[in-house]
Tab-separated table of C-alpha atoms in Angstrom:
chain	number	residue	atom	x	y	z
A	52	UNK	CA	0.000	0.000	0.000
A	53	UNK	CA	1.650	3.474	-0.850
A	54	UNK	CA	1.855	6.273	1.779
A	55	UNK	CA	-0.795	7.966	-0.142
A	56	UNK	CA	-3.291	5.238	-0.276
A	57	UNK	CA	-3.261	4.592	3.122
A	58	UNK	CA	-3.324	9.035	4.011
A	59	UNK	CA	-6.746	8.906	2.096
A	60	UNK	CA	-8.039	5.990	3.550
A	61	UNK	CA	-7.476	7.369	6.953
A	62	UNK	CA	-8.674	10.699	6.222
A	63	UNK	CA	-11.773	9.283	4.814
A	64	UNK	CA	-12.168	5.981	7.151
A	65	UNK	CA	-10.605	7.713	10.062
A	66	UNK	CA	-8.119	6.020	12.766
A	67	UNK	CA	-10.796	3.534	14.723
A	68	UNK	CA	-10.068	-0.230	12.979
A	69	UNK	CA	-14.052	-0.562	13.318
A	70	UNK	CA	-14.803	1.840	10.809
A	71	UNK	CA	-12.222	0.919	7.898
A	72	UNK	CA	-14.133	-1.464	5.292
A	73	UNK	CA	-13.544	-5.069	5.886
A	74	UNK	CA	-11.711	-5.897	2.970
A	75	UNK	CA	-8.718	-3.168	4.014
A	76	UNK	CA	-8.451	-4.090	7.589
A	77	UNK	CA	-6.102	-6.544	7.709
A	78	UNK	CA	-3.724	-4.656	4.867
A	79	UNK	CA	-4.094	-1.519	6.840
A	80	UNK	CA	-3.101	-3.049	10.157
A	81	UNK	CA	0.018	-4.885	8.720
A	82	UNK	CA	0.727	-1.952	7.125
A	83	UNK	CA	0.686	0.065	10.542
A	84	UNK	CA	2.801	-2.740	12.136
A	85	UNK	CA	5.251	-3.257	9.635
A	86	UNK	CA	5.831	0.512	8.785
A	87	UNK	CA	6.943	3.322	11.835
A	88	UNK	CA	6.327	5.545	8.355
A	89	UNK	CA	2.575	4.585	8.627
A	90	UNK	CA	2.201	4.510	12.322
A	91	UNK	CA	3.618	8.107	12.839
A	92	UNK	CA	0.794	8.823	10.233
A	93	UNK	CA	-1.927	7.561	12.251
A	94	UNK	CA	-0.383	8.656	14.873
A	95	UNK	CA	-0.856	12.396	13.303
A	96	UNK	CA	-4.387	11.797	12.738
A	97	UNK	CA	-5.299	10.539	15.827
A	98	UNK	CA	-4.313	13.529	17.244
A	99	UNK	CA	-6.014	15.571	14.878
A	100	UNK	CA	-8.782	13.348	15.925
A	101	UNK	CA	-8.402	13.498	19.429
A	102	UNK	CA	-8.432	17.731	18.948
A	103	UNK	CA	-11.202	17.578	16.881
A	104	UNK	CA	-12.932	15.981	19.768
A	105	UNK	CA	-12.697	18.819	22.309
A	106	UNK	CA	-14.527	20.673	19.473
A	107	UNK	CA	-18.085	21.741	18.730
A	108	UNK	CA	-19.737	20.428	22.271
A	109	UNK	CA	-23.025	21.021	21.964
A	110	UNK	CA	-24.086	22.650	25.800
A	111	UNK	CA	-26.699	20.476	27.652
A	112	UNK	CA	-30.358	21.357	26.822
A	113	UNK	CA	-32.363	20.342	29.694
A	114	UNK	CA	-36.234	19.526	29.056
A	115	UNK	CA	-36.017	20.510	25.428
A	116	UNK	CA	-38.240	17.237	24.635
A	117	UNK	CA	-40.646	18.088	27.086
A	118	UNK	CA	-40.882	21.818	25.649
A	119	UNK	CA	-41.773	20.416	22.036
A	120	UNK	CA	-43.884	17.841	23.169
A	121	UNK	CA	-45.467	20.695	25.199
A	122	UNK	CA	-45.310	22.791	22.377
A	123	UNK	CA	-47.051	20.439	19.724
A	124	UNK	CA	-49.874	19.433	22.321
A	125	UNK	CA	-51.443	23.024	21.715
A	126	UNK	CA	-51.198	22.390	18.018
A	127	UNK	CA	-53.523	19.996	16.358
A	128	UNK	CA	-51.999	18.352	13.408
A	129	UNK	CA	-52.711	19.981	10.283
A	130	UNK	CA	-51.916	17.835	7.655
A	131	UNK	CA	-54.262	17.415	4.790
A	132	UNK	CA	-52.886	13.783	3.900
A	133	UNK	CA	-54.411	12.806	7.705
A	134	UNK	CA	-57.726	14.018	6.898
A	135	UNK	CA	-58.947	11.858	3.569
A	136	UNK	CA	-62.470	13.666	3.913
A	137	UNK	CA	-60.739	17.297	3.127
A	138	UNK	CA	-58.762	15.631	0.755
A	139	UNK	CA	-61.423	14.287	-1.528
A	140	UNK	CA	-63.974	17.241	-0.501
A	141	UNK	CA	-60.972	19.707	-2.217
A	142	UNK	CA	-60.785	17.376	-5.142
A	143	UNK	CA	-64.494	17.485	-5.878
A	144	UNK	CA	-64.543	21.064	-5.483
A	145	UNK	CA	-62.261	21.381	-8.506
A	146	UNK	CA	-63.870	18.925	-11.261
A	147	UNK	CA	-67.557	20.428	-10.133
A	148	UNK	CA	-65.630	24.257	-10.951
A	149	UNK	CA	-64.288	22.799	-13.776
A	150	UNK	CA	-67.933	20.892	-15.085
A	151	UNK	CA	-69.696	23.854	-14.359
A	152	UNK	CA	-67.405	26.433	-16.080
A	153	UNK	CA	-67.143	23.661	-19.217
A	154	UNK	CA	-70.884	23.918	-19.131
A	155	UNK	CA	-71.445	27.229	-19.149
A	156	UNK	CA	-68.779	28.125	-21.948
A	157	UNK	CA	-70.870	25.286	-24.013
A	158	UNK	CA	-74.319	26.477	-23.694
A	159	UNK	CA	-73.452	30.429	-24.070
A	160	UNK	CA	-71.350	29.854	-26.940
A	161	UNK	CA	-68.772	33.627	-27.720
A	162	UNK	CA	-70.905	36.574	-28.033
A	163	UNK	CA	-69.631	38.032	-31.727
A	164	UNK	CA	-67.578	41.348	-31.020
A	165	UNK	CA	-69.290	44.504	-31.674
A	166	UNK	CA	-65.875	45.728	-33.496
A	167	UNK	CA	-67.004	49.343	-33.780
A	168	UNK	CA	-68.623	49.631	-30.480
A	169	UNK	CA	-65.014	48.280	-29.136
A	170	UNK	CA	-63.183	51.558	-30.851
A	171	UNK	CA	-65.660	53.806	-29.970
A	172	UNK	CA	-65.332	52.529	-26.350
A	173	UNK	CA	-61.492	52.376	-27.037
A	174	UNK	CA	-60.767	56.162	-27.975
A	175	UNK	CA	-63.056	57.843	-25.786
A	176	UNK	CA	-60.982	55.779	-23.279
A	177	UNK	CA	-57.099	56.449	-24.892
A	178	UNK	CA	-57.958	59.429	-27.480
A	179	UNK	CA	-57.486	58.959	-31.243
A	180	UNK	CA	-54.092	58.626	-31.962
A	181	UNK	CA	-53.548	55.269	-31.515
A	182	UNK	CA	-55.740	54.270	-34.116
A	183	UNK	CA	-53.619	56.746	-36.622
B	164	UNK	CA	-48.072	2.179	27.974
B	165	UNK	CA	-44.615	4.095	27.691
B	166	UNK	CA	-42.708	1.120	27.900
B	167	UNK	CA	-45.054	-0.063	24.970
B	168	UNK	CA	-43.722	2.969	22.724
B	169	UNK	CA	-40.462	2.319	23.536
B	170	UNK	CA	-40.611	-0.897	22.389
B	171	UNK	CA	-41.777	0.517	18.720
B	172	UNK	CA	-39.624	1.409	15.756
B	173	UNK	CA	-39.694	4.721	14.267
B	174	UNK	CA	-41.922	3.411	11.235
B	175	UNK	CA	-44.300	2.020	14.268
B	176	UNK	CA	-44.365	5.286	15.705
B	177	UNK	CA	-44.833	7.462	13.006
B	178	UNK	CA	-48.081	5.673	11.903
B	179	UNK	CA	-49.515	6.109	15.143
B	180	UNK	CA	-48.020	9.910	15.182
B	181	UNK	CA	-50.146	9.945	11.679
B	182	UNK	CA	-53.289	8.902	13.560
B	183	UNK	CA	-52.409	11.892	16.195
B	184	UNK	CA	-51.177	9.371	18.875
B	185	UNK	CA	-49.486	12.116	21.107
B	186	UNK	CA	-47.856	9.442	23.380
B	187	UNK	CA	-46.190	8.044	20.308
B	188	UNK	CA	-45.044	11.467	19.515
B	189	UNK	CA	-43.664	11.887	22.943
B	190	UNK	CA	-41.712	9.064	22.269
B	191	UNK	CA	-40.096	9.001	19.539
B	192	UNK	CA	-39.349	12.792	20.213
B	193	UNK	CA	-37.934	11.791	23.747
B	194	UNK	CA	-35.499	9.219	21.735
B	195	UNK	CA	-34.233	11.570	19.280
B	196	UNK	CA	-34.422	15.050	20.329
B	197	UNK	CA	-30.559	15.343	21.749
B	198	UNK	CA	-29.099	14.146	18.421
B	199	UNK	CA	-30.556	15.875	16.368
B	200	UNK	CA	-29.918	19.351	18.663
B	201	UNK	CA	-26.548	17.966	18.809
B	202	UNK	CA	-26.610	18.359	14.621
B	203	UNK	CA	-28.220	21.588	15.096
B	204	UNK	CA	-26.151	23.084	17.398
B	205	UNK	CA	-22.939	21.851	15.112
B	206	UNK	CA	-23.759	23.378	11.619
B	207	UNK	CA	-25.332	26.530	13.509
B	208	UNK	CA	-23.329	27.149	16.301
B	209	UNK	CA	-25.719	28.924	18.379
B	210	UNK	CA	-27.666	26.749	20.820
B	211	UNK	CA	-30.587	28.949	21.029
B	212	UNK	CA	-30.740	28.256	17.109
B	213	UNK	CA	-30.252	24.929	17.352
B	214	UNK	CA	-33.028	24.712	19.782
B	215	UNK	CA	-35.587	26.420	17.700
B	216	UNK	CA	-34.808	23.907	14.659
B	217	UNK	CA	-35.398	20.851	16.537
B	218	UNK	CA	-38.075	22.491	18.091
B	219	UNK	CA	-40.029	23.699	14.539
B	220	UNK	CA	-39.239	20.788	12.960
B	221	UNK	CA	-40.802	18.135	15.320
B	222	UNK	CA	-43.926	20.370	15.629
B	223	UNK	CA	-43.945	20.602	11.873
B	224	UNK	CA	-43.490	16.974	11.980
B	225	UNK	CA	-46.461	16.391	14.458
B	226	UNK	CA	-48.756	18.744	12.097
B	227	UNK	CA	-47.725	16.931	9.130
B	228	UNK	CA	-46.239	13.471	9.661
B	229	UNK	CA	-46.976	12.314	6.354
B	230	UNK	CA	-43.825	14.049	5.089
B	231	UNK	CA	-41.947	11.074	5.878
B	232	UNK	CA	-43.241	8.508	3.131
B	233	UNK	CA	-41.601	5.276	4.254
B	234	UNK	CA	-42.035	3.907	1.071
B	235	UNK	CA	-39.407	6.037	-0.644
B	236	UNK	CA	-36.781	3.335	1.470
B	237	UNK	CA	-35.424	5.847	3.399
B	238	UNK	CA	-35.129	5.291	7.662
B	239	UNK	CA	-36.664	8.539	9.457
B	240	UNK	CA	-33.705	9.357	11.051
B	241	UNK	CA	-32.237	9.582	7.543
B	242	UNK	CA	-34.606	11.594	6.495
B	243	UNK	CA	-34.927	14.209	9.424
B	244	UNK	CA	-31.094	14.271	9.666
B	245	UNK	CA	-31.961	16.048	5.745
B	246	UNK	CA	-34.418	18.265	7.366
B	247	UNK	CA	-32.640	19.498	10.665
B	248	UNK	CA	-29.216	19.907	8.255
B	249	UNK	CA	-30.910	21.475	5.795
B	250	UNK	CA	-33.105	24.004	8.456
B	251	UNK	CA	-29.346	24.681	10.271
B	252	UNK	CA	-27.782	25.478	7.007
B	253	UNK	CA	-30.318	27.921	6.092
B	254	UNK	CA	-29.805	29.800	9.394
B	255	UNK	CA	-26.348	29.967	9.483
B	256	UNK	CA	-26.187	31.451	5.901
B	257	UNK	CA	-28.913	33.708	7.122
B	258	UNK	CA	-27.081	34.643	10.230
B	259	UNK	CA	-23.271	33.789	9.266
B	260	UNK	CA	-21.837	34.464	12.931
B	261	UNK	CA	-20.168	32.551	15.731
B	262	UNK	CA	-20.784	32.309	19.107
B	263	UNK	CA	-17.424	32.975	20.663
B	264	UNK	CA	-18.690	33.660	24.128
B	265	UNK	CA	-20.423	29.962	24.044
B	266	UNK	CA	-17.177	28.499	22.563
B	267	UNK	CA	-15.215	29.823	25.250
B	268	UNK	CA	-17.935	28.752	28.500
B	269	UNK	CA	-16.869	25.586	27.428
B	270	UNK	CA	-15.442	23.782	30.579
B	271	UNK	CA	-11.660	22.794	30.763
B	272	UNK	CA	-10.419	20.047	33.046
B	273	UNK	CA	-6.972	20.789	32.594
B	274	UNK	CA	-4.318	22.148	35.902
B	275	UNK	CA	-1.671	23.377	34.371
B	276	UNK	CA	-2.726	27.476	33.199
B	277	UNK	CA	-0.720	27.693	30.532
B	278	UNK	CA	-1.103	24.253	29.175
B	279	UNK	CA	-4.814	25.450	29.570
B	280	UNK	CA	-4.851	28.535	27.944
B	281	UNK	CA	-2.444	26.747	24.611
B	282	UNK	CA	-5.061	24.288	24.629
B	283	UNK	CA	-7.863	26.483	24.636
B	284	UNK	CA	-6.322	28.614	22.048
B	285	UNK	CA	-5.872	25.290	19.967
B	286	UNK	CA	-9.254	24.501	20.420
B	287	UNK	CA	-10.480	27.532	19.827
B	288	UNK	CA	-8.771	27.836	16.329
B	289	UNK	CA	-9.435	24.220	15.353
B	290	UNK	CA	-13.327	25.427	16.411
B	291	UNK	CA	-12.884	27.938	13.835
B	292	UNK	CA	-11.431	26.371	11.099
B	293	UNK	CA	-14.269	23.563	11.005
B	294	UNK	CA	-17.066	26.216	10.883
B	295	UNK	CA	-15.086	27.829	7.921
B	296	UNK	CA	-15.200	24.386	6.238
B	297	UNK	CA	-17.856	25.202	2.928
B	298	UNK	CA	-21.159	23.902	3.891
B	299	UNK	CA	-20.754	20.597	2.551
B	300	UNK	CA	-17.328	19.216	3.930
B	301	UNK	CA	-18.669	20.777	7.750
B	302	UNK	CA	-22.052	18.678	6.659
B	303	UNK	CA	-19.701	15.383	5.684
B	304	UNK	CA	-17.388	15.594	8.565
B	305	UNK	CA	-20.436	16.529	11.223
B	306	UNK	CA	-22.439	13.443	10.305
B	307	UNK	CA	-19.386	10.606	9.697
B	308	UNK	CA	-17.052	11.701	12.422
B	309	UNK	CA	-19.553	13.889	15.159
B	310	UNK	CA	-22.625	11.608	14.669
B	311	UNK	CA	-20.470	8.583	14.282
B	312	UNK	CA	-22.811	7.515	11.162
B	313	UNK	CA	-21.116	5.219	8.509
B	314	UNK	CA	-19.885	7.082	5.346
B	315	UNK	CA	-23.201	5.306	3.379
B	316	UNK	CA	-25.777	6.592	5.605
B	317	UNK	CA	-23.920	10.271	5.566
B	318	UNK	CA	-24.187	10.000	1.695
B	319	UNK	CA	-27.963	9.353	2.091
B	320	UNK	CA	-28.594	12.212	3.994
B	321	UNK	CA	-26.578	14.452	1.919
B	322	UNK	CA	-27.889	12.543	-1.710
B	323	UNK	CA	-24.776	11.868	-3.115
B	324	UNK	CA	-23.090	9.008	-3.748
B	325	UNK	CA	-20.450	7.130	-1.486
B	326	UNK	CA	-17.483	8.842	-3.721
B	327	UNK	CA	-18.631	11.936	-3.603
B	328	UNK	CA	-18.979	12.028	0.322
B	329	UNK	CA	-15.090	10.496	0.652
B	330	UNK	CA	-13.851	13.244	-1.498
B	331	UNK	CA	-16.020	15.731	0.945
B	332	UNK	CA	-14.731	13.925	3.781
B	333	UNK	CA	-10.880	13.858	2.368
B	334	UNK	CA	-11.056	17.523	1.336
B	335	UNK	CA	-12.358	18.727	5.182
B	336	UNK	CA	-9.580	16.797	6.727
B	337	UNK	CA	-6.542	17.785	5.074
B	338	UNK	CA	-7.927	20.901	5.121
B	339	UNK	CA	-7.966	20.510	9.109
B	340	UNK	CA	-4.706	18.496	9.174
B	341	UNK	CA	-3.046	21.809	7.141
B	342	UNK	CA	-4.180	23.910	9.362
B	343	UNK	CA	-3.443	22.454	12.661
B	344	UNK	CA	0.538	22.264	11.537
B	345	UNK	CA	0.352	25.822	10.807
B	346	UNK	CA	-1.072	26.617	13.921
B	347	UNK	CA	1.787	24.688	15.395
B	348	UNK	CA	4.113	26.735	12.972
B	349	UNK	CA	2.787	29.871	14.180
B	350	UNK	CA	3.138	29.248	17.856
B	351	UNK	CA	6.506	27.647	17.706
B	352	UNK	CA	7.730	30.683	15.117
B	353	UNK	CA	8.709	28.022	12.806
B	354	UNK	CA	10.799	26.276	15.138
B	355	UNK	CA	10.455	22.504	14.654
């Protein structure tokens, strides 16, 4: 195994033996033994480890779970997916819109468009000069 | 009855949570709610953040648990790891600053003062070069090395594949590994 290799693997699999993939182990751990090369490596990242432990401890948050379980027991749950009735009462909602606006269009039919009564209606609105 | 709830797997729970079984709720917020402040609290660095993400997010969880569709194949845990990271994220972009006074409460069992104080100071820079880590590699290193998940799982939560998460993971700690020898550099003046 080159020194490279085994720098990536421990930077991605880290220095705990439990976490380095099965079929590495045993070349990684002969490798440490056999090598002082490799084992100063570890050795560097097990410090860096062991640093990176001391870092980002999260403070203790006493009671937080019963705050949100307080919390949620004044909200009812909202979501539509739970409630099948409002689910299928929004869906019918939308085809009888839909029916009823299909019918309508049908059975009126387009009113023809007075074209005159539309410019008439369109320069006393904007003036004249639009139509020059 | 509790004992019953304990006994239940997340997927167990959640379909009672679904059927607004508030015991169940308690439950399975009872088992989870430190880790996931813990994940929180380590992307935002603020603890009165963190606790307002877990806190939102289970009671957007207990108004809609069908979020969660455990047909996709994907545990909860895996899936509200996504939703705490991605909540934390969004705040710290939103807030982008650091605790220091927090960072420095932390207590220190050490004698020795100035032994102490070099470790602190250590500490304190190592502190700050993680949270400068792009969002990503802090995500990646957070959830393999903090959270102690295996690099497959952290790739699920993130969605991307096992590669891609080494190459995060790599990238974050040689980044670290640089930076703690120049620390060393700077302190010793160079001196080996």
């Amino acid at each position: 195994m080159k020194k490279e290799e085994l720098e990536n693997f421990l930077l991605i699999y880290g220095t705990d033996p439990q976490r380095w993939p099965e079929n590495i182990r045993t070349s990684m751990e002969t490798c440490m033994k056999s090598s002082a090369h490799f084992s100063n490596l570890r050795k560097e990242m097990q410090f860096l480890e062991r640093e990176m432990r001391q870092c980002l401890r999260p403070p203790d948050v006493p009671g937080l779970a019963m705050r949100i379980i307080a919390a949620a027991h004044s909200v009812p749950p909202t979501d539509v997916a739970a409630t099948p009735w409002l689910r299928v009462a929004i869906a019918a909602a939308f085809a009888c819109a839909l029916i009823l606006g299909g019918g309508i269009g049908y059975f009126t039919g387009a009113a023809p468009v007075d074209e005159t009564l539309s410019r008439l209606t369109t320069s006393a609105l904007y003036g004249t000069r639009m139509f020059l | 009855m509790t004992c019953a709830y304990q006994a239940k797997d997340d997927t167990a729970l959640m379909a009672q949570i679904a059927k607004g079984d508030h015991a169940a709720y308690a439950a399975l917020v009872s088992r989870h709610n430190v880790r996931f402040f813990r994940l929180a609290y380590r992307l935002t660095g603020r603890s009165e953040d963190a606790e307002d993400i877990v806190q939102e997010a289970f009671i957007h969880l207990w108004q809609a648990p069908h979020m969660w569709d455990p047909t996709r194949g994907s545990r909860f845990t895996t899936w509200f790891y996504q939703v705490i990271s991605n909540r934390a994220l969004n705040i710290r972009r939103r807030n982008m600053r650091y605790s220091v006074v927090e960072l420095l409460e932390v207590e220190d069992d050490r004698t020795d003062a100035e032994e102490a104080l070099s470790f602190k100071r250590r500490r304190l820079w190592l502190e700050e070069r993680i949270r400068a880590l792009p969002d990503r590699q802090r995500l990646a290193l957070i959830l393999c090395f903090y959270e102690d998940l295996s690099n497959q799982e952290a790739a699920d939560i993130m969605g991307i594949g096992l590669k891609a998460l080494q190459s995060l993971l790599m990238r974050a700690k040689a980044t670290l590994k640089d930076d703690m020898i120049c620390f060393d550099e700077l302190k010793t003046g160079g001196r080996p």
